[in-house]
Amino acid sequence: MKANIAAIYIANQIAVQKLIRQYLVPPFEPFVEDDVSIKAEQTWNRYGVPSHGAETWRYEITGTDWHMVARAVFYEGELLEPLAVHCVIEECKSSGIETPEQALNTWLKSLDL
């Protein structure tokens, strides 16, 4: 992975963690705003997630020419630590001229995180 893409990837991971922690805590109702749609659904817990009380949520965020999927685990109403394991971007795609990471980063920088 090139150094500039790696830096953008890390910045995106941190910004998505902040976004989910501040604005997308379950229960979550899907919505569309400024050509970006966000939906979330509860999914199965991966191995290593505490079985009692933990909830894993899959977030799909779609912009004009990009799409991102993130997974976040909540335990007792808070994101489960460590975030690098339990709140991550799983997939990022772009149909525009920017790389997927750059397209997502452009949108994330426009938010008040």
Short mmCIF file of N, CA and C in Angstrom, two decimals:
data_model
loop_
_atom_site.label_atom_id
_atom_site.label_comp_id
_atom_site.label_asym_id
_atom_site.label_seq_id
_atom_site.Cartn_x
_atom_site.Cartn_y
_atom_site.Cartn_z
N MET A 1 0.85 -1.17 0.00
CA MET A 1 0.00 0.00 0.00
C MET A 1 0.89 1.23 0.00
N LYS A 2 0.61 2.17 -0.87
CA LYS A 2 1.39 3.40 -0.94
C LYS A 2 1.21 4.21 0.34
N ALA A 3 2.24 4.98 0.70
CA ALA A 3 2.23 5.73 1.96
C ALA A 3 1.06 6.71 2.05
N ASN A 4 0.76 7.42 0.95
CA ASN A 4 -0.33 8.40 1.01
C ASN A 4 -1.69 7.72 1.16
N ILE A 5 -1.88 6.57 0.51
CA ILE A 5 -3.13 5.83 0.65
C ILE A 5 -3.23 5.24 2.06
N ALA A 6 -2.11 4.77 2.62
CA ALA A 6 -2.11 4.24 3.98
C ALA A 6 -2.51 5.33 4.98
N ALA A 7 -2.00 6.54 4.81
CA ALA A 7 -2.34 7.65 5.70
C ALA A 7 -3.83 8.00 5.59
N ILE A 8 -4.35 8.01 4.38
CA ILE A 8 -5.78 8.30 4.18
C ILE A 8 -6.63 7.19 4.79
N TYR A 9 -6.20 5.95 4.63
CA TYR A 9 -6.91 4.80 5.21
C TYR A 9 -7.00 4.95 6.73
N ILE A 10 -5.90 5.29 7.39
CA ILE A 10 -5.89 5.45 8.84
C ILE A 10 -6.79 6.62 9.25
N ALA A 11 -6.71 7.73 8.53
CA ALA A 11 -7.56 8.89 8.83
C ALA A 11 -9.03 8.52 8.67
N ASN A 12 -9.36 7.76 7.63
CA ASN A 12 -10.75 7.33 7.42
C ASN A 12 -11.23 6.44 8.56
N GLN A 13 -10.39 5.51 9.00
CA GLN A 13 -10.76 4.62 10.10
C GLN A 13 -11.11 5.44 11.35
N ILE A 14 -10.28 6.40 11.69
CA ILE A 14 -10.50 7.22 12.88
C ILE A 14 -11.77 8.05 12.73
N ALA A 15 -11.96 8.65 11.55
CA ALA A 15 -13.14 9.49 11.32
C ALA A 15 -14.42 8.66 11.36
N VAL A 16 -14.40 7.46 10.79
CA VAL A 16 -15.58 6.60 10.83
C VAL A 16 -15.90 6.18 12.27
N GLN A 17 -14.87 5.91 13.07
CA GLN A 17 -15.10 5.59 14.47
C GLN A 17 -15.77 6.75 15.19
N LYS A 18 -15.31 7.97 14.94
CA LYS A 18 -15.93 9.16 15.54
C LYS A 18 -17.36 9.34 15.05
N LEU A 19 -17.58 9.16 13.76
CA LEU A 19 -18.91 9.30 13.17
C LEU A 19 -19.90 8.34 13.83
N ILE A 20 -19.51 7.08 13.94
CA ILE A 20 -20.40 6.08 14.53
C ILE A 20 -20.63 6.37 16.01
N ARG A 21 -19.58 6.71 16.72
CA ARG A 21 -19.70 6.98 18.17
C ARG A 21 -20.59 8.19 18.44
N GLN A 22 -20.47 9.24 17.62
CA GLN A 22 -21.21 10.48 17.88
C GLN A 22 -22.62 10.50 17.30
N TYR A 23 -22.82 9.89 16.13
CA TYR A 23 -24.08 10.09 15.42
C TYR A 23 -24.86 8.83 15.04
N LEU A 24 -24.22 7.68 15.06
CA LEU A 24 -24.88 6.49 14.52
C LEU A 24 -25.05 5.37 15.53
N VAL A 25 -25.22 5.73 16.79
CA VAL A 25 -25.41 4.73 17.85
C VAL A 25 -26.77 4.06 17.67
N PRO A 26 -26.83 2.73 17.73
CA PRO A 26 -28.11 2.04 17.58
C PRO A 26 -29.03 2.31 18.78
N PRO A 27 -30.32 2.19 18.61
CA PRO A 27 -30.99 1.82 17.36
C PRO A 27 -30.91 2.97 16.37
N PHE A 28 -30.80 2.63 15.11
CA PHE A 28 -30.52 3.62 14.08
C PHE A 28 -31.52 3.51 12.95
N GLU A 29 -32.10 4.62 12.56
CA GLU A 29 -33.04 4.67 11.44
C GLU A 29 -32.32 5.14 10.19
N PRO A 30 -32.47 4.46 9.06
CA PRO A 30 -31.81 4.88 7.82
C PRO A 30 -32.27 6.27 7.40
N PHE A 31 -31.38 6.99 6.73
CA PHE A 31 -31.76 8.30 6.21
C PHE A 31 -30.89 8.67 5.02
N VAL A 32 -31.34 9.69 4.28
CA VAL A 32 -30.60 10.24 3.14
C VAL A 32 -30.50 11.73 3.36
N GLU A 33 -29.29 12.25 3.22
CA GLU A 33 -29.08 13.69 3.36
C GLU A 33 -27.91 14.09 2.46
N ASP A 34 -28.12 15.14 1.67
CA ASP A 34 -27.07 15.65 0.78
C ASP A 34 -26.50 14.55 -0.11
N ASP A 35 -27.35 13.74 -0.71
CA ASP A 35 -26.95 12.65 -1.62
C ASP A 35 -26.12 11.55 -0.96
N VAL A 36 -26.17 11.47 0.36
CA VAL A 36 -25.50 10.39 1.08
C VAL A 36 -26.57 9.62 1.85
N SER A 37 -26.61 8.30 1.64
CA SER A 37 -27.56 7.48 2.38
C SER A 37 -26.81 6.64 3.40
N ILE A 38 -27.42 6.51 4.58
CA ILE A 38 -26.81 5.73 5.65
C ILE A 38 -27.86 4.77 6.19
N LYS A 39 -27.49 3.51 6.21
CA LYS A 39 -28.38 2.52 6.83
C LYS A 39 -27.53 1.58 7.67
N ALA A 40 -28.18 0.99 8.67
CA ALA A 40 -27.48 0.08 9.56
C ALA A 40 -28.39 -1.10 9.87
N GLU A 41 -27.77 -2.26 10.02
CA GLU A 41 -28.53 -3.43 10.42
C GLU A 41 -27.70 -4.24 11.40
N GLN A 42 -28.39 -4.83 12.36
CA GLN A 42 -27.70 -5.67 13.31
C GLN A 42 -27.33 -6.97 12.61
N THR A 43 -26.15 -7.48 12.90
CA THR A 43 -25.66 -8.69 12.26
C THR A 43 -25.07 -9.61 13.33
N TRP A 44 -24.49 -10.71 12.92
CA TRP A 44 -23.94 -11.70 13.84
C TRP A 44 -22.64 -11.19 14.47
N ASN A 45 -22.38 -11.67 15.69
CA ASN A 45 -21.15 -11.33 16.39
C ASN A 45 -20.03 -12.24 15.92
N ARG A 46 -18.89 -11.65 15.65
CA ARG A 46 -17.71 -12.42 15.27
C ARG A 46 -17.13 -13.13 16.49
N TYR A 47 -16.23 -14.07 16.24
CA TYR A 47 -15.52 -14.75 17.31
C TYR A 47 -14.74 -13.72 18.13
N GLY A 48 -14.75 -13.86 19.43
CA GLY A 48 -13.99 -12.97 20.30
C GLY A 48 -14.81 -11.81 20.84
N VAL A 49 -16.05 -11.67 20.39
CA VAL A 49 -16.92 -10.61 20.90
C VAL A 49 -17.68 -11.18 22.10
N PRO A 50 -17.74 -10.43 23.20
CA PRO A 50 -18.50 -10.95 24.36
C PRO A 50 -19.93 -11.30 23.94
N SER A 51 -20.36 -12.49 24.29
CA SER A 51 -21.66 -12.96 23.80
C SER A 51 -22.83 -12.34 24.54
N HIS A 52 -22.66 -11.96 25.76
CA HIS A 52 -23.78 -11.43 26.54
C HIS A 52 -23.81 -9.91 26.44
N GLY A 53 -24.78 -9.39 25.73
CA GLY A 53 -24.98 -7.95 25.67
C GLY A 53 -24.29 -7.24 24.53
N ALA A 54 -23.42 -7.90 23.81
CA ALA A 54 -22.74 -7.24 22.69
C ALA A 54 -23.61 -7.30 21.45
N GLU A 55 -23.61 -6.20 20.68
CA GLU A 55 -24.35 -6.14 19.43
C GLU A 55 -23.40 -5.68 18.32
N THR A 56 -23.40 -6.40 17.22
CA THR A 56 -22.59 -6.01 16.08
C THR A 56 -23.51 -5.40 15.03
N TRP A 57 -23.14 -4.24 14.53
CA TRP A 57 -23.92 -3.52 13.54
C TRP A 57 -23.10 -3.33 12.28
N ARG A 58 -23.77 -3.46 11.15
CA ARG A 58 -23.15 -3.28 9.83
C ARG A 58 -23.73 -2.00 9.24
N TYR A 59 -22.87 -1.04 8.95
CA TYR A 59 -23.28 0.25 8.39
C TYR A 59 -22.93 0.30 6.91
N GLU A 60 -23.90 0.70 6.10
CA GLU A 60 -23.66 0.95 4.68
C GLU A 60 -23.89 2.43 4.43
N ILE A 61 -22.84 3.09 3.95
CA ILE A 61 -22.92 4.52 3.66
C ILE A 61 -22.57 4.69 2.19
N THR A 62 -23.50 5.31 1.46
CA THR A 62 -23.33 5.44 0.02
C THR A 62 -23.42 6.91 -0.39
N GLY A 63 -22.41 7.37 -1.11
CA GLY A 63 -22.40 8.73 -1.66
C GLY A 63 -22.65 8.68 -3.15
N THR A 64 -22.44 9.80 -3.80
CA THR A 64 -22.71 9.91 -5.23
C THR A 64 -21.88 8.91 -6.04
N ASP A 65 -20.60 8.80 -5.76
CA ASP A 65 -19.75 7.89 -6.55
C ASP A 65 -18.87 7.00 -5.66
N TRP A 66 -19.33 6.73 -4.44
CA TRP A 66 -18.57 5.87 -3.54
C TRP A 66 -19.53 5.11 -2.62
N HIS A 67 -19.01 4.03 -2.04
CA HIS A 67 -19.80 3.17 -1.14
C HIS A 67 -18.85 2.61 -0.09
N MET A 68 -19.29 2.62 1.17
CA MET A 68 -18.47 2.13 2.25
C MET A 68 -19.30 1.25 3.17
N VAL A 69 -18.68 0.18 3.66
CA VAL A 69 -19.31 -0.70 4.65
C VAL A 69 -18.39 -0.73 5.87
N ALA A 70 -18.99 -0.50 7.04
CA ALA A 70 -18.23 -0.55 8.29
C ALA A 70 -18.94 -1.49 9.26
N ARG A 71 -18.18 -2.06 10.17
CA ARG A 71 -18.71 -2.93 11.21
C ARG A 71 -18.35 -2.32 12.55
N ALA A 72 -19.33 -2.26 13.47
CA ALA A 72 -19.08 -1.70 14.80
C ALA A 72 -19.76 -2.58 15.84
N VAL A 73 -19.05 -2.84 16.93
CA VAL A 73 -19.58 -3.65 18.02
C VAL A 73 -19.85 -2.73 19.21
N PHE A 74 -21.07 -2.81 19.70
CA PHE A 74 -21.47 -2.04 20.88
C PHE A 74 -21.66 -3.00 22.05
N TYR A 75 -21.20 -2.56 23.20
CA TYR A 75 -21.36 -3.34 24.43
C TYR A 75 -21.80 -2.38 25.53
N GLU A 76 -22.94 -2.66 26.11
CA GLU A 76 -23.53 -1.80 27.13
C GLU A 76 -23.66 -0.37 26.63
N GLY A 77 -24.07 -0.21 25.37
CA GLY A 77 -24.34 1.10 24.79
C GLY A 77 -23.14 1.88 24.29
N GLU A 78 -21.95 1.34 24.43
CA GLU A 78 -20.72 2.01 24.00
C GLU A 78 -19.99 1.16 22.98
N LEU A 79 -19.18 1.80 22.13
CA LEU A 79 -18.34 1.04 21.22
C LEU A 79 -17.37 0.19 22.02
N LEU A 80 -17.23 -1.05 21.61
CA LEU A 80 -16.33 -1.98 22.30
C LEU A 80 -14.89 -1.65 21.95
N GLU A 81 -14.05 -1.61 22.96
CA GLU A 81 -12.62 -1.37 22.76
C GLU A 81 -11.92 -2.70 22.52
N PRO A 82 -10.82 -2.76 21.81
CA PRO A 82 -10.17 -1.68 21.09
C PRO A 82 -10.89 -1.39 19.78
N LEU A 83 -11.00 -0.11 19.47
CA LEU A 83 -11.73 0.30 18.27
C LEU A 83 -11.08 -0.22 16.99
N ALA A 84 -9.78 -0.37 17.00
CA ALA A 84 -9.09 -0.86 15.80
C ALA A 84 -9.53 -2.26 15.42
N VAL A 85 -10.13 -2.99 16.37
CA VAL A 85 -10.62 -4.34 16.12
C VAL A 85 -12.13 -4.35 15.94
N HIS A 86 -12.83 -3.54 16.73
CA HIS A 86 -14.29 -3.65 16.81
C HIS A 86 -15.07 -2.53 16.12
N CYS A 87 -14.40 -1.60 15.46
CA CYS A 87 -15.08 -0.55 14.69
C CYS A 87 -14.21 -0.24 13.48
N VAL A 88 -14.48 -0.94 12.39
CA VAL A 88 -13.58 -0.88 11.24
C VAL A 88 -14.34 -0.74 9.92
N ILE A 89 -13.64 -0.17 8.95
CA ILE A 89 -14.14 -0.14 7.58
C ILE A 89 -13.83 -1.50 6.97
N GLU A 90 -14.85 -2.17 6.47
CA GLU A 90 -14.64 -3.49 5.87
C GLU A 90 -14.52 -3.42 4.35
N GLU A 91 -15.14 -2.42 3.76
CA GLU A 91 -15.16 -2.34 2.29
C GLU A 91 -15.32 -0.88 1.89
N CYS A 92 -14.64 -0.50 0.83
CA CYS A 92 -14.76 0.86 0.31
C CYS A 92 -14.58 0.78 -1.21
N LYS A 93 -15.57 1.29 -1.94
CA LYS A 93 -15.53 1.25 -3.40
C LYS A 93 -15.83 2.63 -3.96
N SER A 94 -15.34 2.88 -5.16
CA SER A 94 -15.60 4.16 -5.82
C SER A 94 -15.80 3.92 -7.30
N SER A 95 -16.74 4.68 -7.87
CA SER A 95 -16.94 4.61 -9.31
C SER A 95 -16.46 5.88 -10.00
N GLY A 96 -15.87 6.78 -9.22
CA GLY A 96 -15.37 8.05 -9.77
C GLY A 96 -13.90 7.97 -10.10
N ILE A 97 -13.30 9.14 -10.32
CA ILE A 97 -11.89 9.18 -10.70
C ILE A 97 -10.97 9.10 -9.48
N GLU A 98 -11.50 9.42 -8.28
CA GLU A 98 -10.71 9.30 -7.06
C GLU A 98 -10.64 7.84 -6.63
N THR A 99 -9.62 7.52 -5.85
CA THR A 99 -9.60 6.19 -5.24
C THR A 99 -10.75 6.13 -4.24
N PRO A 100 -11.20 4.94 -3.86
CA PRO A 100 -12.27 4.85 -2.87
C PRO A 100 -11.91 5.56 -1.56
N GLU A 101 -10.67 5.40 -1.12
CA GLU A 101 -10.23 6.03 0.12
C GLU A 101 -10.28 7.55 0.02
N GLN A 102 -9.89 8.10 -1.13
CA GLN A 102 -9.92 9.55 -1.30
C GLN A 102 -11.36 10.07 -1.35
N ALA A 103 -12.25 9.37 -2.03
CA ALA A 103 -13.65 9.79 -2.12
C ALA A 103 -14.29 9.79 -0.74
N LEU A 104 -14.07 8.73 0.04
CA LEU A 104 -14.61 8.66 1.39
C LEU A 104 -14.00 9.74 2.27
N ASN A 105 -12.71 9.96 2.14
CA ASN A 105 -12.03 10.98 2.95
C ASN A 105 -12.57 12.37 2.66
N THR A 106 -12.85 12.67 1.41
CA THR A 106 -13.42 13.97 1.05
C THR A 106 -14.74 14.19 1.77
N TRP A 107 -15.60 13.18 1.80
CA TRP A 107 -16.87 13.30 2.49
C TRP A 107 -16.68 13.42 4.00
N LEU A 108 -15.82 12.58 4.57
CA LEU A 108 -15.62 12.60 6.02
C LEU A 108 -15.07 13.95 6.48
N LYS A 109 -14.21 14.57 5.69
CA LYS A 109 -13.67 15.89 6.06
C LYS A 109 -14.73 16.97 6.04
N SER A 110 -15.85 16.74 5.33
CA SER A 110 -16.92 17.74 5.28
C SER A 110 -17.81 17.69 6.52
N LEU A 111 -17.64 16.67 7.37
CA LEU A 111 -18.48 16.49 8.55
C LEU A 111 -17.86 17.18 9.77
N ASP A 112 -18.70 17.49 10.73
CA ASP A 112 -18.24 18.09 11.98
C ASP A 112 -17.97 16.97 12.99
N LEU A 113 -16.77 16.42 12.90
CA LEU A 113 -16.41 15.31 13.80
C LEU A 113 -15.41 15.79 14.82
#
